[in-house]
Coordinates of C-alpha atoms in Angstrom, one line a residue:
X1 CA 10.7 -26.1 -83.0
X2 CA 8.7 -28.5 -84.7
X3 CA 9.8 -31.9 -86.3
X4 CA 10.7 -32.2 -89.3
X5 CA 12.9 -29.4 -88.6
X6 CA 15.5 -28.3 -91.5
X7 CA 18.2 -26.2 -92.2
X8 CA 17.3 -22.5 -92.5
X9 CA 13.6 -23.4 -91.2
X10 CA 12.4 -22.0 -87.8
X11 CA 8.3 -22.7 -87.2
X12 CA 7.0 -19.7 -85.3
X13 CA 3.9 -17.9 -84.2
X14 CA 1.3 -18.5 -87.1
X15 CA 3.3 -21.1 -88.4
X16 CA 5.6 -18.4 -90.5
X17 CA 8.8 -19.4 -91.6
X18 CA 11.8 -17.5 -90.9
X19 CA 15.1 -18.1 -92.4
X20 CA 18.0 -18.3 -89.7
X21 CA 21.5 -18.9 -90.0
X22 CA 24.0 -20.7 -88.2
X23 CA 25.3 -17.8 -86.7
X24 CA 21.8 -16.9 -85.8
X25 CA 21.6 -20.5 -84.2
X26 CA 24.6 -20.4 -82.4
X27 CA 24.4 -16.9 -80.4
X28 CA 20.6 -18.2 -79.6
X29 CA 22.5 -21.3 -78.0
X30 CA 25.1 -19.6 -76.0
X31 CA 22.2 -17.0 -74.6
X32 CA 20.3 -20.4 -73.8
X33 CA 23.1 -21.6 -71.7
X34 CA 23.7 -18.4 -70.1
X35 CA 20.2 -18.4 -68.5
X36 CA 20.8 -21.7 -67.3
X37 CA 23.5 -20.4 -65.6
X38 CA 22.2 -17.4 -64.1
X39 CA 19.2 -19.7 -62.8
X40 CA 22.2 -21.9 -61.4
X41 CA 23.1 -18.6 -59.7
X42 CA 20.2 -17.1 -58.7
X43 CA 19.7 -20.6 -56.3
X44 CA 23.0 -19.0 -54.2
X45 CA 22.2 -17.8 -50.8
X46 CA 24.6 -14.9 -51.0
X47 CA 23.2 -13.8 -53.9
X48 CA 19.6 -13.4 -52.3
X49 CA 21.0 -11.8 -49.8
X50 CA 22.0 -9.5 -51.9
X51 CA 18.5 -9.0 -53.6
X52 CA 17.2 -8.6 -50.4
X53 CA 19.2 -5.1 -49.4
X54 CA 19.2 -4.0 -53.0
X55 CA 15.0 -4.1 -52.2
X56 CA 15.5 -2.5 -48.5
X57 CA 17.2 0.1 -50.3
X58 CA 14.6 1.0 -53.1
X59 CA 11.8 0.5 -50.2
X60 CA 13.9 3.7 -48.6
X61 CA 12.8 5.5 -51.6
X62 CA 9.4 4.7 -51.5
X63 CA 6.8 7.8 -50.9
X64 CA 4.6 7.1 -48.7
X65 CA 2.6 10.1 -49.2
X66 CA -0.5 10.0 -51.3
X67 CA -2.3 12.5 -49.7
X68 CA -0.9 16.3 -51.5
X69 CA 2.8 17.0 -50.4
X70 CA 2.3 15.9 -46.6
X71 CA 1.8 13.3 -44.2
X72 CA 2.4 13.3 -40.3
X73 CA 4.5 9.8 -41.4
X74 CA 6.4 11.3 -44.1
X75 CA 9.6 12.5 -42.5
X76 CA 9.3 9.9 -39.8
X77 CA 9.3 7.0 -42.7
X78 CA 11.9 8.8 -44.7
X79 CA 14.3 8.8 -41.9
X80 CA 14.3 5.1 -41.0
X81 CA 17.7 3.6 -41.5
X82 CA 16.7 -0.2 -41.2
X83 CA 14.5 -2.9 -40.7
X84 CA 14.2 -1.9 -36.9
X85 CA 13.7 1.6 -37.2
X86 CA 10.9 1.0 -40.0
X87 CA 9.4 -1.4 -37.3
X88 CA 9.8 0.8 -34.8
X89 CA 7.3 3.6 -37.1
X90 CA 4.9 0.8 -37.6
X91 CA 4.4 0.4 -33.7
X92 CA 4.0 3.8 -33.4
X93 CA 1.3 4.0 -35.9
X94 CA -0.5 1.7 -34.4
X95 CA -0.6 3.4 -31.1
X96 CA -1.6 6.6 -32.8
X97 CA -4.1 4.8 -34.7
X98 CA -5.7 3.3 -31.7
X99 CA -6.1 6.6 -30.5
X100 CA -7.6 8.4 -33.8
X101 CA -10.0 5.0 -33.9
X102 CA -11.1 6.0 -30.4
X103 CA -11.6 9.7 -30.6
X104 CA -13.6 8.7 -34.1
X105 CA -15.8 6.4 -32.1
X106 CA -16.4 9.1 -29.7
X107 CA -17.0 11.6 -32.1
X108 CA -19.5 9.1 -34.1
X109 CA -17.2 9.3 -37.2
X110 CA -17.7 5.8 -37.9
X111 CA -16.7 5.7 -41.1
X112 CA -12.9 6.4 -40.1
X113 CA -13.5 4.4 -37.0
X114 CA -14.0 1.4 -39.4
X115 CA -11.3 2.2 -41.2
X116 CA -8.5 2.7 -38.6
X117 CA -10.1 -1.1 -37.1
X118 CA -10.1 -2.5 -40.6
X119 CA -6.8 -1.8 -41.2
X120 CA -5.6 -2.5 -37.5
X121 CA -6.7 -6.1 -37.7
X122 CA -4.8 -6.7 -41.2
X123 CA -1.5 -5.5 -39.4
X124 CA -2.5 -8.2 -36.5
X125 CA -2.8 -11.3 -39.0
X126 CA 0.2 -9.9 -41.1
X127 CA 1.8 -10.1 -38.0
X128 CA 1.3 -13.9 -38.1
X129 CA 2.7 -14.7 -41.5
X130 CA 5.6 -16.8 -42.3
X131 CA 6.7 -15.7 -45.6
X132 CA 9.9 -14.7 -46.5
X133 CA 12.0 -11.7 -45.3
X134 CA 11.9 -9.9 -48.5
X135 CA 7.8 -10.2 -48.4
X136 CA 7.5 -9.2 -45.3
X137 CA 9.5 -6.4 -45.8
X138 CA 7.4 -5.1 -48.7
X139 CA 3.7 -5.8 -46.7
X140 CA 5.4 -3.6 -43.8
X141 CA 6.2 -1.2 -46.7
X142 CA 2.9 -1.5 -47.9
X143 CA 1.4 -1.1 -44.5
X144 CA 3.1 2.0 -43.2
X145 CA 1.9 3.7 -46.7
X146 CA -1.5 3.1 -46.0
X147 CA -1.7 3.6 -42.6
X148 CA 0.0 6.8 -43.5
X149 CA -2.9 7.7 -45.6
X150 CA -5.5 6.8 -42.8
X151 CA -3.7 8.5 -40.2
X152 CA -3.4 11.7 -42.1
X153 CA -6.6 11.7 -43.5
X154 CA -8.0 10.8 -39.5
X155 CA -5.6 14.0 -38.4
X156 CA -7.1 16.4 -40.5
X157 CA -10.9 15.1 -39.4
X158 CA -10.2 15.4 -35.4
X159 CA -7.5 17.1 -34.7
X160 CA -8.9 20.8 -34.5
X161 CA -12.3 19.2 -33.5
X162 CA -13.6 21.4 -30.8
X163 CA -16.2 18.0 -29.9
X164 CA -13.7 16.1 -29.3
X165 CA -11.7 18.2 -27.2
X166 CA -15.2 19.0 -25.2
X167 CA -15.8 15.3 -25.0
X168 CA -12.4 14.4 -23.6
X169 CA -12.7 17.5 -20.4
X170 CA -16.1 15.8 -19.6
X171 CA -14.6 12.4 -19.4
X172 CA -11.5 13.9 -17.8
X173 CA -13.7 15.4 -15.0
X174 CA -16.4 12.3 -14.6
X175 CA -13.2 10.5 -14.0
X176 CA -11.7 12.5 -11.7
X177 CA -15.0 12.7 -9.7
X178 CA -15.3 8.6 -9.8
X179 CA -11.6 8.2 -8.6
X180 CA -12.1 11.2 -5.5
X181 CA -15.2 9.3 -4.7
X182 CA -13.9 6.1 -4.5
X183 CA -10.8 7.0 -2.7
X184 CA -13.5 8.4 -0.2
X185 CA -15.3 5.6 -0.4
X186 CA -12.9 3.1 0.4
X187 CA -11.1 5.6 3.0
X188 CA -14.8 6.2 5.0
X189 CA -15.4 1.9 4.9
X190 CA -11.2 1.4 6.3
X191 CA -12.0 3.7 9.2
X192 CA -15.0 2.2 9.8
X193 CA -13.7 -1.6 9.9
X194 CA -10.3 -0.4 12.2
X195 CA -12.7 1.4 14.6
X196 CA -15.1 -1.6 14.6
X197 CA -14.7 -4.4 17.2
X198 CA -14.8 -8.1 15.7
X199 CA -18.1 -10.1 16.6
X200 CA -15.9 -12.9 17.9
X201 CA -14.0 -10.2 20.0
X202 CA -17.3 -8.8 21.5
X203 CA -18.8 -12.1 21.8
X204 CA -15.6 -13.3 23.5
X205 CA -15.9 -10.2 26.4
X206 CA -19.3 -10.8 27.0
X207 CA -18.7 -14.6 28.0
X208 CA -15.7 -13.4 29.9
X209 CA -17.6 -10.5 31.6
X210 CA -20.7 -13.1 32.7
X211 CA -18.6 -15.8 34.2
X212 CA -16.5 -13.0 36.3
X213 CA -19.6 -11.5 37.5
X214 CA -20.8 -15.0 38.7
X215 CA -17.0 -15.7 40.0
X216 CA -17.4 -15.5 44.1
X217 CA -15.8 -12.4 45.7
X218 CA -12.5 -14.3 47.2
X219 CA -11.4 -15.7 43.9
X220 CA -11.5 -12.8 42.0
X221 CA -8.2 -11.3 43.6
X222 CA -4.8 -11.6 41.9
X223 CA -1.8 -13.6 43.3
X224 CA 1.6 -12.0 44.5
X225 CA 0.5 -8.6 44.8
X226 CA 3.1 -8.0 46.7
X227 CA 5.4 -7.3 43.7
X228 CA 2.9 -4.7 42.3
X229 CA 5.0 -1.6 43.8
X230 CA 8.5 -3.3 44.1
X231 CA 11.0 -1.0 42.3
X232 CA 13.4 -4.0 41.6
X233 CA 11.5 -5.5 39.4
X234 CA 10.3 -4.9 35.5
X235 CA 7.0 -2.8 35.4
X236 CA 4.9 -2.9 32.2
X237 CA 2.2 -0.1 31.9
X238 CA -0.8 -1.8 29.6
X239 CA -4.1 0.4 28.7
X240 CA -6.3 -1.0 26.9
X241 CA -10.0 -2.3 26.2
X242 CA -9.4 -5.1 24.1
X243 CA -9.3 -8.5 26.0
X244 CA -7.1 -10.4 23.1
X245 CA -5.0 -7.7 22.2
X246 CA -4.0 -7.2 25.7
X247 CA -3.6 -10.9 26.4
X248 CA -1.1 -11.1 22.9
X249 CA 0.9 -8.3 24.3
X250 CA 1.1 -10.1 27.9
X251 CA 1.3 -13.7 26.1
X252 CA 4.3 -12.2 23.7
X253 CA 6.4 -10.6 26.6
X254 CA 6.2 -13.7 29.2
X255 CA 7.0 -15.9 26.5
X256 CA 10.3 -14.4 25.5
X257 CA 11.4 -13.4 28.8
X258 CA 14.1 -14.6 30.6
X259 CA 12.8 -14.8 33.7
X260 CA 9.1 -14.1 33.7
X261 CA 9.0 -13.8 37.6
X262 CA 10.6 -10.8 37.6
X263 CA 8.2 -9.4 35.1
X264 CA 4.9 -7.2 36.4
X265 CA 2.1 -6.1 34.4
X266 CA -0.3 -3.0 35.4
X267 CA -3.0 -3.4 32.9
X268 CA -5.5 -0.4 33.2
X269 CA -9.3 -1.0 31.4
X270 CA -12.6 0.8 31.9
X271 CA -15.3 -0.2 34.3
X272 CA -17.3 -1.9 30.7
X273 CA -13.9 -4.4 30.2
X274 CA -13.1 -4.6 33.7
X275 CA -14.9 -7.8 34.6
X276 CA -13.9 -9.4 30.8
X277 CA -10.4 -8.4 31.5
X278 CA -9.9 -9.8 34.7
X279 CA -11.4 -12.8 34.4
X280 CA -9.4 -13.5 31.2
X281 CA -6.3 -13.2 33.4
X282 CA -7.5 -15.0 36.2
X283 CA -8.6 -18.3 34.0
X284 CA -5.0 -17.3 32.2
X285 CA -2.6 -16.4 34.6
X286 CA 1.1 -15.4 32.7
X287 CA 3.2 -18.1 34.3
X288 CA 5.2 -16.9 37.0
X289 CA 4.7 -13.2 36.3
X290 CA 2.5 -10.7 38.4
X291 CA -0.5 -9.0 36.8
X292 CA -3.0 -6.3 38.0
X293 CA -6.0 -5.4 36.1
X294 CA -7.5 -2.0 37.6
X295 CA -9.9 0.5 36.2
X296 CA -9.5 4.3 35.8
X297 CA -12.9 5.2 37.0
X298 CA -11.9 3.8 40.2
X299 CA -8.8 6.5 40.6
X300 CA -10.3 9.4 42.9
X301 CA -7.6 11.9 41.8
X302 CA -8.5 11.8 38.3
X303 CA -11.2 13.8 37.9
X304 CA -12.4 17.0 35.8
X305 CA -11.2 19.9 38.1
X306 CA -7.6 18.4 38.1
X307 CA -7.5 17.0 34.3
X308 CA -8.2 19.7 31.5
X309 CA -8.7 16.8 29.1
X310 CA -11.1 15.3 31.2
X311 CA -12.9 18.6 31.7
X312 CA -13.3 18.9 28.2
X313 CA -14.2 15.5 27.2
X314 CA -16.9 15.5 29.5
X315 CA -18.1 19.7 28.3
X316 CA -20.7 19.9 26.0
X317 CA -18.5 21.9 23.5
X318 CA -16.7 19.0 23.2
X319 CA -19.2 16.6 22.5
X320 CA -20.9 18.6 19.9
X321 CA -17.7 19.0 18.1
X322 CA -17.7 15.6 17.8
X323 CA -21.0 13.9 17.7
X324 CA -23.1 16.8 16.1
X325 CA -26.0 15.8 14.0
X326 CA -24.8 17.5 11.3
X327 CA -21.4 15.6 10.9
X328 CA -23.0 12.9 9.0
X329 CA -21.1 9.4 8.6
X330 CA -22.6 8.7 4.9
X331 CA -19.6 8.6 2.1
X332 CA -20.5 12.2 0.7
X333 CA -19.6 13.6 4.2
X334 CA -16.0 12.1 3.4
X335 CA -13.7 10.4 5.9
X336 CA -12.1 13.7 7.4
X337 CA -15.0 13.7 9.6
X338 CA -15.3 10.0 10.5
X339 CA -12.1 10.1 12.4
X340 CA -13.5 12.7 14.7
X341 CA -16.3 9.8 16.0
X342 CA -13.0 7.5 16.6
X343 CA -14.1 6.3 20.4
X344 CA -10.5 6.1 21.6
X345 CA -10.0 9.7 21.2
X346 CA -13.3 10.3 23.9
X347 CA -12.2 7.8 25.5
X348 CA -9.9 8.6 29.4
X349 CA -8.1 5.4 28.3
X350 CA -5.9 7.4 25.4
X351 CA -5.1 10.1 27.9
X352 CA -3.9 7.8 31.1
X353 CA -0.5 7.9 29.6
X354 CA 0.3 11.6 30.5
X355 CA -0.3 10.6 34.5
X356 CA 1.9 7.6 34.9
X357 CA 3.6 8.5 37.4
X358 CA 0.3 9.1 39.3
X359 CA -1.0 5.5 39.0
X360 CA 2.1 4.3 39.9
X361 CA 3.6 6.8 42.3
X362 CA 6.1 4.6 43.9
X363 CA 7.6 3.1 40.5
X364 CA 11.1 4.5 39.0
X365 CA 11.1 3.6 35.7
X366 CA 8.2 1.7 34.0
X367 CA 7.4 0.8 29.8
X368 CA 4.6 1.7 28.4
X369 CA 3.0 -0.4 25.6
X370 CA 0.1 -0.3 23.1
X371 CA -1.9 -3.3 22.6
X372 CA -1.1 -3.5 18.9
X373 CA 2.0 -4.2 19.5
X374 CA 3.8 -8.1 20.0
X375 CA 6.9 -8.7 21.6
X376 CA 9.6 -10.9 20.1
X377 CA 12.6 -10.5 22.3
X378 CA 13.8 -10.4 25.8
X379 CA 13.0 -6.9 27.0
X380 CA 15.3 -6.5 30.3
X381 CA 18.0 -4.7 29.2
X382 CA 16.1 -1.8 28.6
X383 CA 15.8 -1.4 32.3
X384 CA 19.1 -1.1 32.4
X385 CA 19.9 1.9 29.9
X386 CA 21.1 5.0 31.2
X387 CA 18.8 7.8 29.8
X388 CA 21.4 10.7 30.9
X389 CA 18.5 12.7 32.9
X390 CA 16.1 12.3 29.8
X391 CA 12.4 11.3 30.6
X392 CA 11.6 8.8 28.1
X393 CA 13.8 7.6 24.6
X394 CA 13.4 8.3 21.0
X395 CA 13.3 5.6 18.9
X396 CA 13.5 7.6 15.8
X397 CA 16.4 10.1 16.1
X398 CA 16.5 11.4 12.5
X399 CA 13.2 12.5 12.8
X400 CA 11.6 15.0 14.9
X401 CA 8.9 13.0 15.9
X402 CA 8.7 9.7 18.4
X403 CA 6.6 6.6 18.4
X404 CA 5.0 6.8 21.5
X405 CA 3.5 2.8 21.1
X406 CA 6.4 1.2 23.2
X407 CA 8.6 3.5 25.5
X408 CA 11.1 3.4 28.7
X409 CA 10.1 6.0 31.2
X410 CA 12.3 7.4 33.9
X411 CA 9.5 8.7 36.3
X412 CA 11.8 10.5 38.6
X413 CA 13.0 12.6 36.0
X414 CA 9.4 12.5 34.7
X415 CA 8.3 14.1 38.1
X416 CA 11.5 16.6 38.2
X417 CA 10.3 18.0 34.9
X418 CA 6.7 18.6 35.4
X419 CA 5.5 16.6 32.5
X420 CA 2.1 16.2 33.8
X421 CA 2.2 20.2 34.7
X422 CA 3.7 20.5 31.6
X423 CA 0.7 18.4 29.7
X424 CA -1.8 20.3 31.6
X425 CA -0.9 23.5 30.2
X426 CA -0.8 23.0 26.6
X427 CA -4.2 21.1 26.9
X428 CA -5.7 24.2 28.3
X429 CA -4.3 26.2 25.8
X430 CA -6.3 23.8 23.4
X431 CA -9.2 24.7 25.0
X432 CA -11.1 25.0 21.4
X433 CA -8.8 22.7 19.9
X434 CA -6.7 25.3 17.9
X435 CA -3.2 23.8 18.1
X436 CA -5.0 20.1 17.3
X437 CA -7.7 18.3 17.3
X438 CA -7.2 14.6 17.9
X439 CA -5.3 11.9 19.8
X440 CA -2.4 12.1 22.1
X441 CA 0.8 12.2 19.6
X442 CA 0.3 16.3 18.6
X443 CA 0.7 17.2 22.9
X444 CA 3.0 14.3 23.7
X445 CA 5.5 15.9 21.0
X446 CA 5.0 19.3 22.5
X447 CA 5.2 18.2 26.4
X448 CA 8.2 15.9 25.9
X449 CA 10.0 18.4 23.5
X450 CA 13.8 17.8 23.9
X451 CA 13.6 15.6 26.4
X452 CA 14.0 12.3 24.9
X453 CA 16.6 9.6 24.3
X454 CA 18.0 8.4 21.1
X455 CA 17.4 4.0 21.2
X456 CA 18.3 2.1 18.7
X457 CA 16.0 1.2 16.1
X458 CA 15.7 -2.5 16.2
X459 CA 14.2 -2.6 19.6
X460 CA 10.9 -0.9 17.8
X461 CA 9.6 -1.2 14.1
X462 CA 6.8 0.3 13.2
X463 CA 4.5 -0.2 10.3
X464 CA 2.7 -3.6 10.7
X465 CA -0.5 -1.8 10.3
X466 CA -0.7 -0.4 6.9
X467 CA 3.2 -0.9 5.3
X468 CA 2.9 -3.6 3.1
X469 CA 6.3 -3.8 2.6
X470 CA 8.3 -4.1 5.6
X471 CA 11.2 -6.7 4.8
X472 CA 10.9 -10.2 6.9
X473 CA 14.1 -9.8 7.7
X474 CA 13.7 -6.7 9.5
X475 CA 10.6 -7.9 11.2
X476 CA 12.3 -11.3 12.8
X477 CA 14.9 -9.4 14.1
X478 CA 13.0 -6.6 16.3
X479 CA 12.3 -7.2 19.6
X480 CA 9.2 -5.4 19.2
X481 CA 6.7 -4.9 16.4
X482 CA 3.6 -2.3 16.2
X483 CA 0.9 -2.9 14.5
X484 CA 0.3 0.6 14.1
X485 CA -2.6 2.0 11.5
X486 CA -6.0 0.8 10.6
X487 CA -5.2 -2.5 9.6
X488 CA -4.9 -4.0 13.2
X489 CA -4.3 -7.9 13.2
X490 CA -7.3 -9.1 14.9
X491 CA -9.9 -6.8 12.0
X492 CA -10.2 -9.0 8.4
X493 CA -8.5 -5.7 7.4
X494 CA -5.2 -7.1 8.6
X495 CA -2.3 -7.8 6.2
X496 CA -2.4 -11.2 5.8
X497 CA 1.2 -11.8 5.8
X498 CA 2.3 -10.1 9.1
X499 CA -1.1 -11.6 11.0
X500 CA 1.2 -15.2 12.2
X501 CA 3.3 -12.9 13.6
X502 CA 0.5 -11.7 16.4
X503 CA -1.7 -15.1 16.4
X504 CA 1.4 -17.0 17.2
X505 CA 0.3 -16.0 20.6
X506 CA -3.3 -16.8 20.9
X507 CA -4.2 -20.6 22.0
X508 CA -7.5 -21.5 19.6
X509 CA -7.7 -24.5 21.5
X510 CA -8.9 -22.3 24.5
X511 CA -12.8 -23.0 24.7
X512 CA -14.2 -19.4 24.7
X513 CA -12.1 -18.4 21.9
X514 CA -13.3 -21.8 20.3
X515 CA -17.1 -21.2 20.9
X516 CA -16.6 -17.5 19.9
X517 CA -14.8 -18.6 16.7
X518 CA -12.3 -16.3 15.9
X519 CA -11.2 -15.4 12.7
X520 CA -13.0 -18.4 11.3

């Protein structure tokens, strides 16, 4: 409208006149104020909502197949019921599209490779948008459509590709062949650090060993010796050739005892640790509880025409089993042979605990202990348990096997069942190591089959050496603990959070440990 404006003029496009009536005028006027009104509308939130699943509905309908009459995303997309589910499809497109993007990379297809990243990256900064509902809705439409294309298009180029299938068995196999060596790897280096003595450790049994050597004769003799052989008291058998792992075992027992004089120790070492051993527990005395450090070489009975194991440690058979040149202790040799080189299984040390009774013939009933283990409680009442004619006690009675690191023997019974005889026999049967081939657990089964005790279980937990989750709980309320398995708690191997538990028990202050600096 122009001025100047009359009746029956209307100005239009070109400045041509048309001729209106008032009728004409009117119904032009009333449509005018119905779109007003409708605008008025239109600003109602209901009535967007409304827009908004009258456009989730027609996206339903949307084909998102360009390429011919199929798509791997056609059915998939056309069965989405909501805004979820059509999220849901997008996810999965991306993961599949991942995939096709590597196997195109592989395959050098890099056109498609390009693609597939191109048109991951736009779905990443769409993810970051902040527009509306309704445009969001449609760019997810949008995407799933074209990633439908890409995807069906990338199916059709790799999926019967005899390359890439070829490519992947390679990679499957080089992997493999990595993970087996490095399992290997790490096994061969974790025997190797458990079987390795500490430098602080060695250094601290060489000081030990010189001053005891330079100790006059008279001095070097142990107090109340007296109690060694008295039946009424609490015998601990010890063997061992580590100095501090012997001294924590001691240390841990006297210090939770109720009355430490009644408390002996019989620690057995090798002629090498004797002189370290001794003079440890001579500058180191256990309170008022008796200790005797002796050495095996010095027992005349135990020799190799009355001890089968002994025979055969010492045959050469036996030695070139296990130290023959062609067992090599590289990586590629793997760690099944390493373990045959493990000293403590050459060593007369491992074996003493089948002739108890013959080192201590005039004892009744004496524990035997491994010097991984710490002890957290008062031990006498186990002195006191009636094993009902058993020899020793089982401290696992739902399984067939028994930990052999902490035990109550009864050596009468032990002597009125032959166990030594016993031992001797199936060792001789092992001859060429048929029935097994290491350590002391497979014949101690055998020899004390059925003839063990039932204990309960919180007197000995096991696991300290290579469980990483033992509960604390369980660990505080055990009277004793074993450190059983290659991560012993005086190797950097240790698990860090059971280590207190043991070095509780070692004085740092003490100057040879201090000048030998342990575990600094």
């Amino acid at each position: 409208m122009v001025p100047g404006f009359g009746h029956g003029t209307w100005i239009g496009k070109g400045s041509q006149a048309l001729n209106d009536t008032p009728e004409m005028l009117s119904e032009r006027s009333l449509r005018q104020e119905r779109r007003v009104k409708r605008a008025d509308e239109l600003m109602n939130d209901d009535t967007i909502q409304k827009f908004e699943k009258a456009a989730l509905a027609r996206s339903r309908s949307v084909d998102s197949a360009p390429l011919g009459n199929y798509t791997i995303w056609k059915n998939e997309y056309r069965r989405g019921n909501n805004y979820e589910d059509i999220l849901h499809l997008m996810q999965d497109q991306i993961i599949m599209a991942r995939v096709y993007s590597g196997l195109a990379k592989l395959t050098n297809n890099l056109a498609l490779h390009e693609e597939l990243e191109t048109q991951l990256a736009k779905i990443a900064s769409e993810e970051e948008s902040s527009d509306s509902d309704t445009d969001q809705l449609q760019r997810v439409l949008d995407t799933i459509r074209d990633m439908g294309q890409i995807l069906a298009r990338a199916k059709e180029q790799l999926y019967e590709c005899k390359l890439v299938t070829n490519k992947l068995r390679a990679m499957l196999q080089a992997a493999e062949e990595e993970l087996e060596y490095t399992q290997t790897y790490t096994t061969f280096l974790t025997q190797l650090a458990s079987k390795a003595l500490p430098d602080s450790i060695h250094c601290l049994t060489m000081r030990l060993t010189l001053e005891y050597h330079l100790l006059p004769l008279p001095m070097r003799n142990f107090p109340r010796r007296e109690n060694l052989e008295n039946p009424n008291l609490y015998h601990y058998a010890l063997f061992s050739d580590n100095v501090l792992a012997a001294s924590v075992v001691v240390n841990s027992t006297v210090m939770n005892a109720e009355d430490p004089s009644r408390h002996v120790f019989h620690l057995v070492t090798d002629k090498l640790n004797f002189g370290a051993m001794s003079m440890w527990f001579l500058l180191n005395p256990p309170g008022d509880a008796t200790i005797h450090v002796q050495r095996f070489e010095d027992f005349s009975w135990l020799n190799s025409s009355y001890s089968p194991v002994l025979r055969q440690l010492e045959s050469a058979a036996m030695k070139k089993f296990y130290f023959k040149t062609d067992r090599s202790e590289s990586v590629e040799s793997g760690s099944e042979n390493l373990k045959y080189r493990y000293p403590k299984y050459m060593s007369m040390l491992n074996h003493l605990r089948f002739y108890i009774p013959r080192i201590f013939p005039k004892l009744e009933k004496i524990l035997f202990l491994d010097d991984d283990v710490v002890v957290q409680k008062d031990l006498t009442p186990l002195w006191s348990i009636d094993l009902k004619g058993k020899v020793n006690e089982n401290f696992n009675p739902k399984y067939c096997a028994w930990a052999y690191g902490m035990n109550i023997f009864d050596l009468k019974e032990w002597k009125k069942n032959n166990i030594t005889e016993t031992y001797h026999f199936w060792q001789d049967l092992n001859e060429n190591r048929t029935l097994w081939k290491l350590g002391t657990l497979p014949p101690g089964l055998i020899t004390f089959y059925k003839l063990t005790l039932p204990l309960q279980g919180k007197w000995h937990l096991l696991g300290l050496g290579y469980d990483k989750g033992i509960d604390v709980k369980k660990i505080e309320r055990s009277a004793v603990i074993h450190y059983n398995g290659h991560m012993k708690p005086w190797t950097e191997m240790a698990i860090s959070k059971y280590q207190p538990y043991w070095t509780k028990y070692i004085n740092f202050d003490h100057p040879f440990i201090f000048s030998c600096r342990l575990f600094e």
